[in-house]
Amino acid sequence: MDQQTAQTQLSQLRLELNRYRKAYYTEDAPLVEDSVYDQKYQQLLQLEQQFPELVTPDSPSQLVGDVPASNLAKVTHEIPMLSMGDVFSFAELQEFNERIKNAVGHPVDYNVELKIDGLALSLVYQQGQLVQGSTRGDGSIGEDVTNNVRTIKNIPQTLPEPLDLEVRGECFMPKAAFAKLNNQREQNGETVFANPRNAAAGSLRQLNAQITAQRQLSTFIYTVVNPQNIAVATQSQALEKMTQLGYHVNPERFVSHDLQGVKAYIAKYQQLRDQLPYGIDGIVLKVNDLTLQQQLGNTVKVPRWEIAYKFPPEEAQTTIHQIEWTV
Ligand SMILES: CC(C)(CNC(=O)c1ccc(Oc2ccccc2)cc1)c1ccc2c(N)nc(N)nc2n1
């Protein structure tokens, strides 16, 4: 290929890849699958290797430090990482409760939790040592972020007991850290993140763990995948035990018999949502008894024993310097 053709192809690739990057990071609306981005990015790298004199400072290859690597190693989840069934009205919660009562034959207790708005994370421990951290990916295959999760302060690297355990939770960027990061990026003339969830995803999915380390990420852990290993019978006991093991577990939870108290909880946190230092997008009802959870089972993507009640979307995320955070 002659230099002229290479130049044309490279400027086309730079244009496309920078457009994809911008959409992914600032508009919270990826334009293409990671695999398409990867394939074009590899094409650009090959051409730049062949014609180094054609590399320009705005080429995506020159921003490698900050480009979240969609070429992180892959991890297969032995137990799938599931998502949530969503409802948008209290009436639908009542229908869910009726379905459960009919399936189980009696009223059940629910563990009621805030639905943390971050990115799902799985942590695997062997003999009490953290050996792997991974993202959900498509539920069966996620990305290996082990080195990055080792930089997150409230993730225990070693448990006080030599347990073989897999726990799951949400990785998130606190709102104050998000505001600070975007203001810094704006001052450096970099693209800003659309919302804390995108900022958390972009910060966790890095090849360079030192970038992750600077981003003040946090977690709330909410599931033990193998509860038999910690001798607990309910979701609420599991969360207590995880707290004792050193995990950061969200305290705004309670056990409700049927739906008593859930309406008040929804009203309280819809009100409090803007003042919380982390993002939530609803509440979650989980059948508290773990044996009942097993009996109720899961569909391919969603457990049958939990339901998420989604809050209406918050008003559009205005640009950061206009928001004065009240803590
Ligand atoms: C309920 C679950 C989907 C996690 N649970 C799982 O991923 C899960 C996965 C396999 C399980 O067991 C299986 C075992 C074998 C086969 C299939 C499933 C059980 C739970 C979930 C997801 C997001 C949550 C969130 N943002 N906030 C809170 N507060 N809770 C959340 N809970």
mmCIF file of N, CA and C in Angstrom, residues 172-237:
data_model
loop_
_atom_site.group_PDB
_atom_site.id
_atom_site.type_symbol
_atom_site.label_atom_id
_atom_site.label_comp_id
_atom_site.label_asym_id
_atom_site.label_seq_id
_atom_site.Cartn_x
_atom_site.Cartn_y
_atom_site.Cartn_z
ATOM 1 N N PHE A 172 -18.747 1.255 42.248
ATOM 2 C CA PHE A 172 -19.302 2.576 41.870
ATOM 3 C C PHE A 172 -18.298 3.677 42.180
ATOM 4 N N MET A 173 -18.507 4.841 41.585
ATOM 5 C CA MET A 173 -17.684 6.010 41.902
ATOM 6 C C MET A 173 -18.560 6.964 42.710
ATOM 7 N N PRO A 174 -18.161 7.293 43.967
ATOM 8 C CA PRO A 174 -18.973 8.218 44.766
ATOM 9 C C PRO A 174 -19.177 9.535 44.001
ATOM 10 N N LYS A 175 -20.317 10.164 44.228
ATOM 11 C CA LYS A 175 -20.663 11.374 43.462
ATOM 12 C C LYS A 175 -19.602 12.461 43.615
ATOM 13 N N ALA A 176 -19.030 12.598 44.821
ATOM 14 C CA ALA A 176 -18.021 13.656 45.039
ATOM 15 C C ALA A 176 -16.775 13.376 44.192
ATOM 16 N N ALA A 177 -16.371 12.103 44.116
ATOM 17 C CA ALA A 177 -15.189 11.734 43.315
ATOM 18 C C ALA A 177 -15.477 11.967 41.840
ATOM 19 N N PHE A 178 -16.709 11.695 41.436
ATOM 20 C CA PHE A 178 -17.118 11.891 40.029
ATOM 21 C C PHE A 178 -17.027 13.377 39.666
ATOM 22 N N ALA A 179 -17.538 14.235 40.550
ATOM 23 C CA ALA A 179 -17.519 15.688 40.286
ATOM 24 C C ALA A 179 -16.075 16.172 40.171
ATOM 25 N N LYS A 180 -15.230 15.711 41.094
ATOM 26 C CA LYS A 180 -13.811 16.136 41.113
ATOM 27 C C LYS A 180 -13.102 15.658 39.827
ATOM 28 N N LEU A 181 -13.337 14.405 39.463
ATOM 29 C CA LEU A 181 -12.669 13.833 38.274
ATOM 30 C C LEU A 181 -13.074 14.596 37.021
ATOM 31 N N ASN A 182 -14.387 14.848 36.865
ATOM 32 C CA ASN A 182 -14.828 15.543 35.645
ATOM 33 C C ASN A 182 -14.323 16.979 35.587
ATOM 34 N N ASN A 183 -14.270 17.642 36.755
ATOM 35 C CA ASN A 183 -13.732 19.013 36.742
ATOM 36 C C ASN A 183 -12.271 19.005 36.330
ATOM 37 N N GLN A 184 -11.501 18.011 36.855
ATOM 38 C CA GLN A 184 -10.079 17.897 36.473
ATOM 39 C C GLN A 184 -9.966 17.651 34.961
ATOM 40 N N ARG A 185 -10.795 16.722 34.459
ATOM 41 C CA ARG A 185 -10.701 16.360 33.031
ATOM 42 C C ARG A 185 -11.066 17.559 32.166
ATOM 43 N N GLU A 186 -12.058 18.316 32.650
ATOM 44 C CA GLU A 186 -12.489 19.483 31.863
ATOM 45 C C GLU A 186 -11.347 20.491 31.794
ATOM 46 N N GLN A 187 -10.681 20.695 32.952
ATOM 47 C CA GLN A 187 -9.559 21.649 32.972
ATOM 48 C C GLN A 187 -8.405 21.175 32.086
ATOM 49 N N ASN A 188 -8.244 19.820 31.977
ATOM 50 C CA ASN A 188 -7.162 19.303 31.117
ATOM 51 C C ASN A 188 -7.603 19.176 29.666
ATOM 52 N N GLY A 189 -8.817 19.666 29.370
ATOM 53 C CA GLY A 189 -9.285 19.596 27.976
ATOM 54 C C GLY A 189 -9.602 18.180 27.531
ATOM 55 N N GLU A 190 -9.864 17.284 28.553
ATOM 56 C CA GLU A 190 -10.206 15.900 28.187
ATOM 57 C C GLU A 190 -11.725 15.746 28.126
ATOM 58 N N THR A 191 -12.171 14.609 27.546
ATOM 59 C CA THR A 191 -13.622 14.339 27.517
ATOM 60 C C THR A 191 -14.089 14.069 28.949
ATOM 61 N N VAL A 192 -15.324 14.504 29.276
ATOM 62 C CA VAL A 192 -15.857 14.244 30.614
ATOM 63 C C VAL A 192 -16.786 13.038 30.553
ATOM 64 N N PHE A 193 -16.986 12.390 31.719
ATOM 65 C CA PHE A 193 -17.858 11.216 31.765
ATOM 66 C C PHE A 193 -19.309 11.664 31.899
ATOM 67 N N ALA A 194 -20.215 10.920 31.298
ATOM 68 C CA ALA A 194 -21.640 11.311 31.288
ATOM 69 C C ALA A 194 -22.249 11.167 32.680
ATOM 70 N N ASN A 195 -21.828 10.158 33.436
ATOM 71 C CA ASN A 195 -22.434 9.905 34.744
ATOM 72 C C ASN A 195 -21.486 9.038 35.568
ATOM 73 N N PRO A 196 -21.717 8.931 36.883
ATOM 74 C CA PRO A 196 -20.799 8.152 37.735
ATOM 75 C C PRO A 196 -20.653 6.687 37.316
ATOM 76 N N ARG A 197 -21.724 6.107 36.749
ATOM 77 C CA ARG A 197 -21.632 4.690 36.356
ATOM 78 C C ARG A 197 -20.621 4.540 35.211
ATOM 79 N N ASN A 198 -20.704 5.434 34.233
ATOM 80 C CA ASN A 198 -19.749 5.393 33.117
ATOM 81 C C ASN A 198 -18.327 5.647 33.588
ATOM 82 N N ALA A 199 -18.219 6.581 34.565
ATOM 83 C CA ALA A 199 -16.883 6.905 35.091
ATOM 84 C C ALA A 199 -16.318 5.686 35.822
ATOM 85 N N ALA A 200 -17.175 4.980 36.556
ATOM 86 C CA ALA A 200 -16.713 3.772 37.271
ATOM 87 C C ALA A 200 -16.291 2.707 36.266
ATOM 88 N N ALA A 201 -17.111 2.501 35.231
ATOM 89 C CA ALA A 201 -16.787 1.471 34.224
ATOM 90 C C ALA A 201 -15.474 1.824 33.525
ATOM 91 N N GLY A 202 -15.332 3.085 33.113
ATOM 92 C CA GLY A 202 -14.112 3.497 32.406
ATOM 93 C C GLY A 202 -12.892 3.420 33.298
ATOM 94 N N SER A 203 -13.098 3.598 34.618
ATOM 95 C CA SER A 203 -11.961 3.580 35.557
ATOM 96 C C SER A 203 -11.581 2.167 35.942
ATOM 97 N N LEU A 204 -12.571 1.271 35.995
ATOM 98 C CA LEU A 204 -12.280 -0.114 36.392
ATOM 99 C C LEU A 204 -11.688 -0.886 35.227
ATOM 100 N N ARG A 205 -12.175 -0.632 34.001
ATOM 101 C CA ARG A 205 -11.767 -1.449 32.850
ATOM 102 C C ARG A 205 -10.507 -0.859 32.204
ATOM 103 N N GLN A 206 -9.453 -0.794 32.994
ATOM 104 C CA GLN A 206 -8.200 -0.202 32.525
ATOM 105 C C GLN A 206 -7.117 -1.276 32.486
ATOM 106 N N LEU A 207 -6.252 -1.238 31.515
ATOM 107 C CA LEU A 207 -5.087 -2.129 31.519
ATOM 108 C C LEU A 207 -4.099 -1.649 32.578
ATOM 109 N N ASN A 208 -4.092 -0.336 32.828
ATOM 110 C CA ASN A 208 -3.134 0.238 33.758
ATOM 111 C C ASN A 208 -3.815 0.446 35.120
ATOM 112 N N ALA A 209 -3.517 -0.419 36.071
ATOM 113 C CA ALA A 209 -4.182 -0.391 37.395
ATOM 114 C C ALA A 209 -3.875 0.911 38.134
ATOM 115 N N GLN A 210 -2.763 1.573 37.750
ATOM 116 C CA GLN A 210 -2.431 2.833 38.434
ATOM 117 C C GLN A 210 -3.475 3.906 38.127
ATOM 118 N N ILE A 211 -4.101 3.817 36.954
ATOM 119 C CA ILE A 211 -5.182 4.775 36.618
ATOM 120 C C ILE A 211 -6.372 4.482 37.524
ATOM 121 N N THR A 212 -6.700 3.179 37.651
ATOM 122 C CA THR A 212 -7.821 2.789 38.524
ATOM 123 C C THR A 212 -7.569 3.296 39.938
ATOM 124 N N ALA A 213 -6.316 3.164 40.375
ATOM 125 C CA ALA A 213 -5.965 3.512 41.768
ATOM 126 C C ALA A 213 -6.250 4.982 42.059
ATOM 127 N N GLN A 214 -6.186 5.831 41.027
ATOM 128 C CA GLN A 214 -6.395 7.275 41.255
ATOM 129 C C GLN A 214 -7.864 7.665 41.242
ATOM 130 N N ARG A 215 -8.767 6.717 40.951
ATOM 131 C CA ARG A 215 -10.155 7.096 40.682
ATOM 132 C C ARG A 215 -11.103 6.939 41.861
ATOM 133 N N GLN A 216 -10.595 6.611 43.072
ATOM 134 C CA GLN A 216 -11.421 6.534 44.286
ATOM 135 C C GLN A 216 -12.698 5.698 44.090
ATOM 136 N N LEU A 217 -12.564 4.533 43.492
ATOM 137 C CA LEU A 217 -13.726 3.655 43.322
ATOM 138 C C LEU A 217 -14.118 3.046 44.664
ATOM 139 N N SER A 218 -15.375 2.611 44.759
ATOM 140 C CA SER A 218 -15.862 1.981 45.978
ATOM 141 C C SER A 218 -16.746 0.795 45.587
ATOM 142 N N THR A 219 -17.222 0.046 46.576
ATOM 143 C CA THR A 219 -18.090 -1.111 46.288
ATOM 144 C C THR A 219 -19.169 -1.218 47.366
ATOM 145 N N PHE A 220 -20.283 -1.864 47.007
ATOM 146 C CA PHE A 220 -21.203 -2.425 47.994
ATOM 147 C C PHE A 220 -21.395 -3.884 47.591
ATOM 148 N N ILE A 221 -21.092 -4.806 48.497
ATOM 149 C CA ILE A 221 -21.232 -6.236 48.215
ATOM 150 C C ILE A 221 -22.621 -6.681 48.660
ATOM 151 N N TYR A 222 -23.314 -7.497 47.813
ATOM 152 C CA TYR A 222 -24.690 -7.854 48.139
ATOM 153 C C TYR A 222 -25.043 -9.329 47.897
ATOM 154 N N THR A 223 -24.099 -10.132 47.457
ATOM 155 C CA THR A 223 -24.425 -11.548 47.204
ATOM 156 C C THR A 223 -23.252 -12.444 47.558
ATOM 157 N N VAL A 224 -23.551 -13.567 48.231
ATOM 158 C CA VAL A 224 -22.574 -14.651 48.333
ATOM 159 C C VAL A 224 -23.086 -15.730 47.394
ATOM 160 N N VAL A 225 -22.280 -16.127 46.453
ATOM 161 C CA VAL A 225 -22.744 -17.097 45.460
ATOM 162 C C VAL A 225 -22.766 -18.502 46.057
ATOM 163 N N ASN A 226 -21.895 -18.749 47.045
ATOM 164 C CA ASN A 226 -21.880 -20.080 47.685
ATOM 165 C C ASN A 226 -22.112 -19.914 49.192
ATOM 166 N N PRO A 227 -23.338 -19.552 49.586
ATOM 167 C CA PRO A 227 -23.616 -19.248 51.009
ATOM 168 C C PRO A 227 -23.399 -20.450 51.929
ATOM 169 N N GLN A 228 -23.402 -21.679 51.340
ATOM 170 C CA GLN A 228 -23.182 -22.862 52.181
ATOM 171 C C GLN A 228 -21.816 -22.785 52.874
ATOM 172 N N ASN A 229 -20.883 -22.033 52.253
ATOM 173 C CA ASN A 229 -19.525 -21.953 52.829
ATOM 174 C C ASN A 229 -19.449 -21.023 54.038
ATOM 175 N N ILE A 230 -20.534 -20.253 54.280
ATOM 176 C CA ILE A 230 -20.452 -19.366 55.466
ATOM 177 C C ILE A 230 -21.626 -19.656 56.409
ATOM 178 N N ALA A 231 -22.315 -20.826 56.183
ATOM 179 C CA ALA A 231 -23.354 -21.287 57.125
ATOM 180 C C ALA A 231 -24.376 -20.208 57.441
ATOM 181 N N VAL A 232 -24.989 -19.664 56.397
ATOM 182 C CA VAL A 232 -26.085 -18.712 56.604
ATOM 183 C C VAL A 232 -27.321 -19.244 55.875
ATOM 184 N N ALA A 233 -28.515 -18.887 56.363
ATOM 185 C CA ALA A 233 -29.755 -19.431 55.780
ATOM 186 C C ALA A 233 -30.584 -18.355 55.086
ATOM 187 N N THR A 234 -30.221 -17.088 55.340
ATOM 188 C CA THR A 234 -31.012 -16.002 54.716
ATOM 189 C C THR A 234 -30.087 -14.942 54.110
ATOM 190 N N GLN A 235 -30.656 -14.132 53.241
ATOM 191 C CA GLN A 235 -29.916 -13.018 52.616
ATOM 192 C C GLN A 235 -29.462 -12.034 53.696
ATOM 193 N N SER A 236 -30.324 -11.770 54.682
ATOM 194 C CA SER A 236 -29.939 -10.788 55.713
ATOM 195 C C SER A 236 -28.788 -11.318 56.561
ATOM 196 N N GLN A 237 -28.792 -12.628 56.874
ATOM 197 C CA GLN A 237 -27.649 -13.200 57.613
ATOM 198 C C GLN A 237 -26.381 -13.144 56.751
#
